[in-house]
Amino acid sequence: MIAEIHITLLNIETTLSEGGRTASQPLKLITAAAVLKNPWAGRGYVDDLKPEIHAVAPILGELLTNMAIEAAGGGDKVEA
């Protein structure tokens, strides 16, 4: 199964201060998400979706991970 991706979303939140204290350096929180066409719509009850989910997950995971790493400026910039 190939996922039909409708939208990807990349969000970068930058925290400059928290709890009344200025951060020594800005903290960036990066999230990547995707909206997919529901491949199971209209199929009724499906006993086990795991095989189909596991077929899509690596492809989607690589796409979203690469988006986040690029937004961070490279894998060496990622702390957690």
mmCIF file of C-alpha atoms in Angstrom:
data_model
loop_
_atom_site.group_PDB
_atom_site.id
_atom_site.type_symbol
_atom_site.label_atom_id
_atom_site.label_comp_id
_atom_site.label_asym_id
_atom_site.label_seq_id
_atom_site.Cartn_x
_atom_site.Cartn_y
_atom_site.Cartn_z
ATOM 1 C CA MET A 1 0.000 0.000 0.000
ATOM 2 C CA ILE A 2 1.307 3.436 -0.910
ATOM 3 C CA ALA A 3 0.074 6.313 1.224
ATOM 4 C CA GLU A 4 -1.638 9.113 -0.639
ATOM 5 C CA ILE A 5 -0.347 12.205 1.148
ATOM 6 C CA HIS A 6 -2.609 15.232 0.940
ATOM 7 C CA ILE A 7 -0.725 17.676 3.170
ATOM 8 C CA THR A 8 2.541 17.854 5.072
ATOM 9 C CA LEU A 9 2.952 20.294 7.924
ATOM 10 C CA LEU A 10 6.167 21.544 9.494
ATOM 11 C CA ASN A 11 5.949 23.602 12.672
ATOM 12 C CA ILE A 12 8.845 25.312 14.439
ATOM 13 C CA GLU A 13 8.215 26.713 17.901
ATOM 14 C CA THR A 14 10.973 28.907 19.332
ATOM 15 C CA THR A 15 11.078 29.549 23.087
ATOM 16 C CA LEU A 16 13.060 32.636 24.053
ATOM 17 C CA SER A 17 12.115 32.744 27.729
ATOM 18 C CA GLU A 18 10.203 30.604 30.164
ATOM 19 C CA GLY A 19 9.107 31.119 33.741
ATOM 20 C CA GLY A 20 10.308 34.720 33.630
ATOM 21 C CA ARG A 21 13.851 33.720 32.684
ATOM 22 C CA THR A 22 15.527 34.405 29.367
ATOM 23 C CA ALA A 23 16.921 31.289 27.754
ATOM 24 C CA SER A 24 20.689 31.189 27.299
ATOM 25 C CA GLN A 25 19.940 30.174 23.724
ATOM 26 C CA PRO A 26 16.603 29.855 21.941
ATOM 27 C CA LEU A 27 15.008 26.422 22.274
ATOM 28 C CA LYS A 28 13.415 25.120 19.090
ATOM 29 C CA LEU A 29 10.742 22.446 19.065
ATOM 30 C CA ILE A 30 10.165 21.048 15.583
ATOM 31 C CA THR A 31 7.195 18.916 14.608
ATOM 32 C CA ALA A 32 6.380 17.332 11.272
ATOM 33 C CA ALA A 33 3.016 15.799 10.417
ATOM 34 C CA ALA A 34 1.126 14.499 7.414
ATOM 35 C CA VAL A 35 -2.520 14.193 6.422
ATOM 36 C CA LEU A 36 -3.198 11.043 4.426
ATOM 37 C CA LYS A 37 -6.130 9.760 2.456
ATOM 38 C CA ASN A 38 -7.735 7.110 4.649
ATOM 39 C CA PRO A 39 -6.979 3.867 2.809
ATOM 40 C CA TRP A 40 -9.490 1.984 4.964
ATOM 41 C CA ALA A 41 -12.479 4.259 4.351
ATOM 42 C CA GLY A 42 -15.482 2.351 3.092
ATOM 43 C CA ARG A 43 -13.971 -1.086 3.734
ATOM 44 C CA GLY A 44 -16.011 -1.883 6.810
ATOM 45 C CA TYR A 45 -14.514 -3.836 9.665
ATOM 46 C CA VAL A 46 -10.920 -4.973 9.201
ATOM 47 C CA ASP A 47 -9.648 -7.467 11.771
ATOM 48 C CA ASP A 48 -5.956 -6.537 11.628
ATOM 49 C CA LEU A 49 -4.600 -3.300 10.168
ATOM 50 C CA LYS A 50 -1.021 -3.860 11.382
ATOM 51 C CA PRO A 51 0.399 -5.272 8.126
ATOM 52 C CA GLU A 52 -0.883 -2.317 6.121
ATOM 53 C CA ILE A 53 0.194 0.210 8.749
ATOM 54 C CA HIS A 54 3.666 -1.361 8.913
ATOM 55 C CA ALA A 55 3.944 -1.099 5.126
ATOM 56 C CA VAL A 56 3.286 2.661 5.195
ATOM 57 C CA ALA A 57 5.046 3.606 8.447
ATOM 58 C CA PRO A 58 8.699 3.405 7.260
ATOM 59 C CA ILE A 59 8.008 5.546 4.191
ATOM 60 C CA LEU A 60 6.066 8.138 6.158
ATOM 61 C CA GLY A 61 8.568 8.058 9.017
ATOM 62 C CA GLU A 62 11.476 8.739 6.674
ATOM 63 C CA LEU A 63 9.658 11.637 5.009
ATOM 64 C CA LEU A 64 8.694 13.326 8.289
ATOM 65 C CA THR A 65 12.089 12.691 9.901
ATOM 66 C CA ASN A 66 13.904 14.223 6.937
ATOM 67 C CA MET A 67 11.617 17.271 7.073
ATOM 68 C CA ALA A 68 12.386 17.805 10.772
ATOM 69 C CA ILE A 69 16.140 17.260 10.385
ATOM 70 C CA GLU A 70 16.303 19.693 7.482
ATOM 71 C CA ALA A 71 14.390 22.294 9.512
ATOM 72 C CA ALA A 72 16.856 21.829 12.385
ATOM 73 C CA GLY A 73 19.795 22.506 10.094
ATOM 74 C CA GLY A 74 21.109 18.931 10.105
ATOM 75 C CA GLY A 75 21.092 15.847 12.281
ATOM 76 C CA ASP A 76 23.975 17.152 14.390
ATOM 77 C CA LYS A 77 21.700 19.994 15.600
ATOM 78 C CA VAL A 78 19.114 17.591 17.059
ATOM 79 C CA GLU A 79 19.429 17.044 20.807
ATOM 80 C CA ALA A 80 16.418 14.887 21.625
#
